Amino acid sequence: MSKILIVEDEKNLSRFVELELRHEGYEAQIAKNGREGLDLALAEDWDAILLDLMLPELNGLEVCRRIRQVKNTPIIMMTARDSVIDRVSGLDHGADDYIVKPFAIEELLARLRALLRRVDLESKQNSAKQTTVTYRDLTIEKENRVVRRGDEIIELTKREYELLLALMENVNVVLARDVLLKKVWGYESQIETNVVDVYIRYLRNKIDRPGEDSYIQTVRGTGYVMRS
Ligand code: CA
């Protein structure tokens, strides 16, 4: 359920928007002036903020600007004046969209849905970026634990996967056997570090191409590394 903050000093309007939002399945809360709106915006996590421009105590542009110093919460400015200056300054202060009063509630709901969709898509794309690790033609999609060499999916056991991930997330860093053991198996002690050698062998059998150099280099007496 998306959580929406309504910062609006006109009681009838804020109450109406609140009811409509709840009716649409959103969680909604009202702040009745700029100061309260800013405090609530910073204190809690909102999926979006509907922010009036003309507010007592702190105007909407100032609230918007101060929220943006710390947070990226999506903001729709509600402005009574349809002047280009107001719209532009709202967007300049970091608002994502604006709507001119008086507005039809359907338009507000449509803009809100569009904004939430856009933000959702962006965050998915960002997390997809962050969760993909690559080394040469090897790719790991961390989210679904898929390993590819080129287009080909390589099936790994849990330990092999963790081992490969540790190496690929530390390209050019030599990982000692005991470090790998701790990372992958969670052992604190020195128990059988040759387990690592055994699993490196399994891993090489699966990822390396016959006749070519291994992706994983052995650093004699120490451990393993993938070098760029
Ligand atoms: Ca107002």
mmCIF file of C-alpha atoms and ligand atoms in Angstrom:
data_model
loop_
_atom_site.group_PDB
_atom_site.id
_atom_site.type_symbol
_atom_site.label_atom_id
_atom_site.label_comp_id
_atom_site.label_asym_id
_atom_site.label_seq_id
_atom_site.Cartn_x
_atom_site.Cartn_y
_atom_site.Cartn_z
ATOM 1 C CA MET A 1 0.000 0.000 0.000
ATOM 2 C CA SER A 2 1.512 3.323 -1.058
ATOM 3 C CA LYS A 3 1.800 5.999 1.594
ATOM 4 C CA ILE A 4 0.965 9.531 0.517
ATOM 5 C CA LEU A 5 1.528 12.762 2.421
ATOM 6 C CA ILE A 6 -0.807 15.652 1.625
ATOM 7 C CA VAL A 7 0.571 19.055 2.566
ATOM 8 C CA GLU A 8 -2.326 21.444 2.150
ATOM 9 C CA ASP A 9 -3.819 24.188 4.304
ATOM 10 C CA GLU A 10 -7.249 24.298 2.667
ATOM 11 C CA LYS A 11 -9.140 21.907 4.898
ATOM 12 C CA ASN A 12 -11.911 20.972 2.465
ATOM 13 C CA LEU A 13 -9.467 20.203 -0.294
ATOM 14 C CA SER A 14 -7.053 18.202 1.856
ATOM 15 C CA ARG A 15 -9.882 16.189 3.394
ATOM 16 C CA PHE A 16 -11.370 15.492 -0.029
ATOM 17 C CA VAL A 17 -8.036 14.359 -1.465
ATOM 18 C CA GLU A 18 -7.385 12.237 1.606
ATOM 19 C CA LEU A 19 -10.722 10.438 1.251
ATOM 20 C CA GLU A 20 -10.250 9.888 -2.459
ATOM 21 C CA LEU A 21 -6.766 8.479 -1.918
ATOM 22 C CA ARG A 22 -7.990 6.109 0.763
ATOM 23 C CA HIS A 23 -10.815 5.061 -1.492
ATOM 24 C CA GLU A 24 -8.200 4.178 -4.129
ATOM 25 C CA GLY A 25 -6.328 2.068 -1.600
ATOM 26 C CA TYR A 26 -3.600 4.484 -0.597
ATOM 27 C CA GLU A 27 -2.607 5.285 2.918
ATOM 28 C CA ALA A 28 -2.912 9.065 3.328
ATOM 29 C CA GLN A 29 -2.048 11.655 5.920
ATOM 30 C CA ILE A 30 -2.518 15.420 6.033
ATOM 31 C CA ALA A 31 -0.091 18.109 7.136
ATOM 32 C CA LYS A 32 -1.788 21.483 7.410
ATOM 33 C CA ASN A 33 1.155 23.823 7.009
ATOM 34 C CA GLY A 34 4.638 23.913 5.534
ATOM 35 C CA ARG A 35 6.484 23.345 8.767
ATOM 36 C CA GLU A 36 4.435 20.280 9.695
ATOM 37 C CA GLY A 37 4.721 19.022 6.127
ATOM 38 C CA LEU A 38 8.492 19.306 6.147
ATOM 39 C CA ASP A 39 8.787 17.586 9.512
ATOM 40 C CA LEU A 40 6.573 14.694 8.432
ATOM 41 C CA ALA A 41 8.278 14.435 5.050
ATOM 42 C CA LEU A 42 11.645 14.040 6.721
ATOM 43 C CA ALA A 43 10.560 11.937 9.685
ATOM 44 C CA GLU A 44 8.805 9.206 7.720
ATOM 45 C CA ASP A 45 9.171 7.451 4.395
ATOM 46 C CA TRP A 46 6.470 8.386 1.905
ATOM 47 C CA ASP A 47 5.862 6.969 -1.525
ATOM 48 C CA ALA A 48 4.819 10.416 -2.721
ATOM 49 C CA ILE A 49 4.045 13.881 -1.406
ATOM 50 C CA LEU A 50 1.290 16.161 -2.684
ATOM 51 C CA LEU A 51 2.566 19.597 -1.857
ATOM 52 C CA ASP A 52 0.614 22.817 -2.015
ATOM 53 C CA LEU A 53 2.544 25.864 -3.183
ATOM 54 C CA MET A 54 0.945 28.552 -1.002
ATOM 55 C CA LEU A 55 1.290 27.368 2.576
ATOM 56 C CA PRO A 56 1.452 29.094 5.946
ATOM 57 C CA GLU A 57 4.719 29.016 7.929
ATOM 58 C CA LEU A 58 6.869 27.674 5.118
ATOM 59 C CA ASN A 59 5.874 27.893 1.456
ATOM 60 C CA GLY A 60 5.750 24.868 -0.810
ATOM 61 C CA LEU A 61 8.878 25.756 -2.765
ATOM 62 C CA GLU A 62 10.911 26.038 0.410
ATOM 63 C CA VAL A 63 9.488 22.767 1.736
ATOM 64 C CA CYS A 64 10.320 21.115 -1.568
ATOM 65 C CA ARG A 65 13.853 22.488 -1.591
ATOM 66 C CA ARG A 66 14.534 21.328 1.959
ATOM 67 C CA ILE A 67 13.132 17.847 1.351
ATOM 68 C CA ARG A 68 15.386 17.545 -1.688
ATOM 69 C CA GLN A 69 18.454 18.285 0.367
ATOM 70 C CA VAL A 70 17.944 14.949 2.078
ATOM 71 C CA LYS A 71 15.428 12.848 0.192
ATOM 72 C CA ASN A 72 14.219 11.856 -3.243
ATOM 73 C CA THR A 73 10.589 11.294 -2.284
ATOM 74 C CA PRO A 74 8.442 11.919 -5.384
ATOM 75 C CA ILE A 75 6.673 15.274 -5.120
ATOM 76 C CA ILE A 76 3.677 16.635 -6.992
ATOM 77 C CA MET A 77 3.253 20.386 -6.494
ATOM 78 C CA MET A 78 -0.289 21.701 -6.321
ATOM 79 C CA THR A 79 -0.428 25.262 -7.463
ATOM 80 C CA ALA A 80 -3.391 27.617 -7.570
ATOM 81 C CA ARG A 81 -1.762 29.851 -10.086
ATOM 82 C CA ASP A 82 -1.209 28.627 -13.566
ATOM 83 C CA SER A 83 1.762 30.787 -14.294
ATOM 84 C CA VAL A 84 4.800 29.479 -16.094
ATOM 85 C CA ILE A 85 7.005 30.977 -13.367
ATOM 86 C CA ASP A 86 5.319 28.915 -10.650
ATOM 87 C CA ARG A 87 5.501 25.734 -12.615
ATOM 88 C CA VAL A 88 9.108 26.211 -13.573
ATOM 89 C CA SER A 89 10.204 27.181 -10.082
ATOM 90 C CA GLY A 90 8.393 24.168 -8.646
ATOM 91 C CA LEU A 91 10.285 21.883 -10.966
ATOM 92 C CA ASP A 92 13.496 23.836 -10.322
ATOM 93 C CA HIS A 93 13.090 23.218 -6.630
ATOM 94 C CA GLY A 94 12.957 19.505 -7.251
ATOM 95 C CA ALA A 95 9.260 18.711 -7.714
ATOM 96 C CA ASP A 96 8.622 15.788 -10.072
ATOM 97 C CA ASP A 97 5.302 17.018 -11.397
ATOM 98 C CA TYR A 98 2.717 19.718 -10.759
ATOM 99 C CA ILE A 99 -1.013 20.072 -11.016
ATOM 100 C CA VAL A 100 -2.983 23.311 -11.302
ATOM 101 C CA LYS A 101 -5.887 24.014 -8.958
ATOM 102 C CA PRO A 102 -8.745 23.568 -9.310
ATOM 103 C CA PHE A 103 -8.121 20.084 -10.659
ATOM 104 C CA ALA A 104 -10.280 17.071 -11.274
ATOM 105 C CA ILE A 105 -9.437 14.360 -8.748
ATOM 106 C CA GLU A 106 -9.131 11.878 -11.619
ATOM 107 C CA GLU A 107 -6.316 13.930 -13.054
ATOM 108 C CA LEU A 108 -4.491 14.014 -9.743
ATOM 109 C CA LEU A 109 -4.907 10.249 -9.327
ATOM 110 C CA ALA A 110 -3.672 9.622 -12.860
ATOM 111 C CA ARG A 111 -0.585 11.769 -12.332
ATOM 112 C CA LEU A 112 0.105 10.088 -9.028
ATOM 113 C CA ARG A 113 -0.165 6.632 -10.571
ATOM 114 C CA ALA A 114 2.128 7.656 -13.417
ATOM 115 C CA LEU A 115 4.682 9.076 -11.019
ATOM 116 C CA LEU A 116 4.653 6.023 -8.756
ATOM 117 C CA ARG A 117 5.028 3.747 -11.783
ATOM 118 C CA ARG A 118 7.967 5.761 -13.049
ATOM 119 C CA VAL A 119 9.703 5.738 -9.678
ATOM 120 C CA ASP A 120 9.064 2.023 -9.265
ATOM 121 C CA LEU A 121 10.535 1.318 -12.688
ATOM 122 C CA GLU A 122 13.587 3.474 -11.988
ATOM 123 C CA SER A 123 14.264 1.770 -8.698
ATOM 124 C CA LYS A 124 13.938 -1.633 -10.343
ATOM 125 C CA GLN A 125 16.402 -0.599 -13.037
ATOM 126 C CA ASN A 126 18.795 0.747 -10.440
ATOM 127 C CA SER A 127 18.676 -2.348 -8.318
ATOM 128 C CA ALA A 128 19.141 -4.462 -11.440
ATOM 129 C CA LYS A 129 22.288 -2.495 -12.169
ATOM 130 C CA GLN A 130 23.587 -2.924 -8.673
ATOM 131 C CA THR A 131 22.904 -6.607 -8.515
ATOM 132 C CA THR A 132 24.694 -7.566 -11.692
ATOM 133 C CA VAL A 133 28.360 -8.426 -11.338
ATOM 134 C CA THR A 134 30.514 -9.026 -14.391
ATOM 135 C CA TYR A 135 33.983 -10.266 -15.115
ATOM 136 C CA ARG A 136 35.035 -10.610 -18.767
ATOM 137 C CA ASP A 137 32.149 -12.586 -20.303
ATOM 138 C CA LEU A 138 30.932 -13.930 -16.962
ATOM 139 C CA THR A 139 27.853 -12.338 -15.447
ATOM 140 C CA ILE A 140 26.145 -12.934 -12.134
ATOM 141 C CA GLU A 141 22.603 -11.718 -11.572
ATOM 142 C CA LYS A 142 22.557 -11.641 -7.814
ATOM 143 C CA GLU A 143 18.832 -11.166 -7.504
ATOM 144 C CA ASN A 144 17.988 -14.503 -9.071
ATOM 145 C CA ARG A 145 21.423 -16.114 -8.610
ATOM 146 C CA VAL A 146 21.909 -16.776 -12.304
ATOM 147 C CA VAL A 147 25.436 -17.183 -13.651
ATOM 148 C CA ARG A 148 26.148 -16.762 -17.339
ATOM 149 C CA ARG A 149 29.173 -17.229 -19.545
ATOM 150 C CA GLY A 150 28.242 -15.218 -22.608
ATOM 151 C CA ASP A 151 24.638 -16.223 -23.219
ATOM 152 C CA GLU A 152 25.022 -19.637 -21.690
ATOM 153 C CA ILE A 153 23.671 -20.281 -18.203
ATOM 154 C CA ILE A 154 26.083 -22.123 -15.939
ATOM 155 C CA GLU A 155 24.630 -24.266 -13.183
ATOM 156 C CA LEU A 156 26.503 -23.950 -9.914
ATOM 157 C CA THR A 157 25.958 -25.344 -6.472
ATOM 158 C CA LYS A 158 25.408 -22.891 -3.632
ATOM 159 C CA ARG A 159 29.054 -23.021 -2.504
ATOM 160 C CA GLU A 160 30.417 -22.701 -6.019
ATOM 161 C CA TYR A 161 28.151 -19.740 -6.581
ATOM 162 C CA GLU A 162 29.247 -17.996 -3.381
ATOM 163 C CA LEU A 163 32.879 -18.656 -4.217
ATOM 164 C CA LEU A 164 32.558 -17.214 -7.712
ATOM 165 C CA LEU A 165 30.679 -14.204 -6.393
ATOM 166 C CA ALA A 166 33.361 -13.503 -3.790
ATOM 167 C CA LEU A 167 36.049 -13.575 -6.483
ATOM 168 C CA MET A 168 34.083 -11.501 -8.986
ATOM 169 C CA GLU A 169 33.228 -8.864 -6.413
ATOM 170 C CA ASN A 170 36.906 -8.544 -5.577
ATOM 171 C CA VAL A 171 38.587 -8.430 -8.972
ATOM 172 C CA ASN A 172 42.353 -7.902 -8.616
ATOM 173 C CA VAL A 173 42.220 -8.633 -4.902
ATOM 174 C CA VAL A 174 44.000 -11.810 -3.876
ATOM 175 C CA LEU A 175 41.655 -13.691 -1.584
ATOM 176 C CA ALA A 176 43.459 -15.956 0.850
ATOM 177 C CA ARG A 177 42.054 -19.434 1.436
ATOM 178 C CA ASP A 178 41.014 -18.628 4.984
ATOM 179 C CA VAL A 179 39.300 -15.439 3.805
ATOM 180 C CA LEU A 180 37.347 -17.399 1.194
ATOM 181 C CA LEU A 181 36.538 -20.071 3.730
ATOM 182 C CA LYS A 182 35.090 -17.438 6.044
ATOM 183 C CA LYS A 183 33.195 -15.672 3.257
ATOM 184 C CA VAL A 184 31.721 -18.768 1.692
ATOM 185 C CA TRP A 185 31.507 -21.310 4.474
ATOM 186 C CA GLY A 186 31.459 -18.954 7.433
ATOM 187 C CA TYR A 187 34.256 -20.732 9.318
ATOM 188 C CA GLU A 188 36.314 -18.656 11.682
ATOM 189 C CA SER A 189 39.008 -21.205 12.244
ATOM 190 C CA GLN A 190 41.613 -22.846 10.045
ATOM 191 C CA ILE A 191 39.660 -26.055 9.441
ATOM 192 C CA GLU A 192 40.688 -27.669 6.215
ATOM 193 C CA THR A 193 41.427 -24.730 3.987
ATOM 194 C CA ASN A 194 41.954 -27.281 1.226
ATOM 195 C CA VAL A 195 38.176 -27.427 0.955
ATOM 196 C CA VAL A 196 38.620 -24.143 -0.906
ATOM 197 C CA ASP A 197 41.031 -25.760 -3.379
ATOM 198 C CA VAL A 198 38.572 -28.556 -4.004
ATOM 199 C CA TYR A 199 35.744 -26.132 -4.720
ATOM 200 C CA ILE A 200 37.924 -23.929 -6.901
ATOM 201 C CA ARG A 201 38.563 -27.047 -8.959
ATOM 202 C CA TYR A 202 34.825 -27.775 -9.231
ATOM 203 C CA LEU A 203 34.222 -24.182 -10.205
ATOM 204 C CA ARG A 204 36.940 -24.138 -12.854
ATOM 205 C CA ASN A 205 35.531 -27.318 -14.365
ATOM 206 C CA LYS A 206 32.233 -25.546 -14.833
ATOM 207 C CA ILE A 207 33.233 -22.063 -15.919
ATOM 208 C CA ASP A 208 36.530 -22.479 -17.785
ATOM 209 C CA ARG A 209 36.714 -23.376 -21.442
ATOM 210 C CA PRO A 210 38.866 -26.431 -22.161
ATOM 211 C CA GLY A 211 42.277 -25.445 -23.474
ATOM 212 C CA GLU A 212 42.022 -21.838 -22.341
ATOM 213 C CA ASP A 213 43.521 -20.161 -19.278
ATOM 214 C CA SER A 214 41.366 -20.347 -16.184
ATOM 215 C CA TYR A 215 39.335 -17.316 -15.189
ATOM 216 C CA ILE A 216 40.676 -17.864 -11.704
ATOM 217 C CA GLN A 217 44.385 -17.513 -11.049
ATOM 218 C CA THR A 218 46.130 -19.354 -8.264
ATOM 219 C CA VAL A 219 48.449 -17.303 -6.111
ATOM 220 C CA ARG A 220 50.813 -19.910 -4.803
ATOM 221 C CA GLY A 221 50.860 -20.283 -1.067
ATOM 222 C CA THR A 222 48.142 -17.684 -0.597
ATOM 223 C CA GLY A 223 44.871 -18.047 -2.423
ATOM 224 C CA TYR A 224 43.023 -17.041 -5.574
ATOM 225 C CA VAL A 225 42.301 -13.993 -7.684
ATOM 226 C CA MET A 226 40.525 -12.888 -10.842
ATOM 227 C CA ARG A 227 42.639 -10.294 -12.593
ATOM 228 C CA SER A 228 41.354 -7.688 -14.993
HETATM 229 CA CA CA B 1 -2.725 26.905 0.107
#
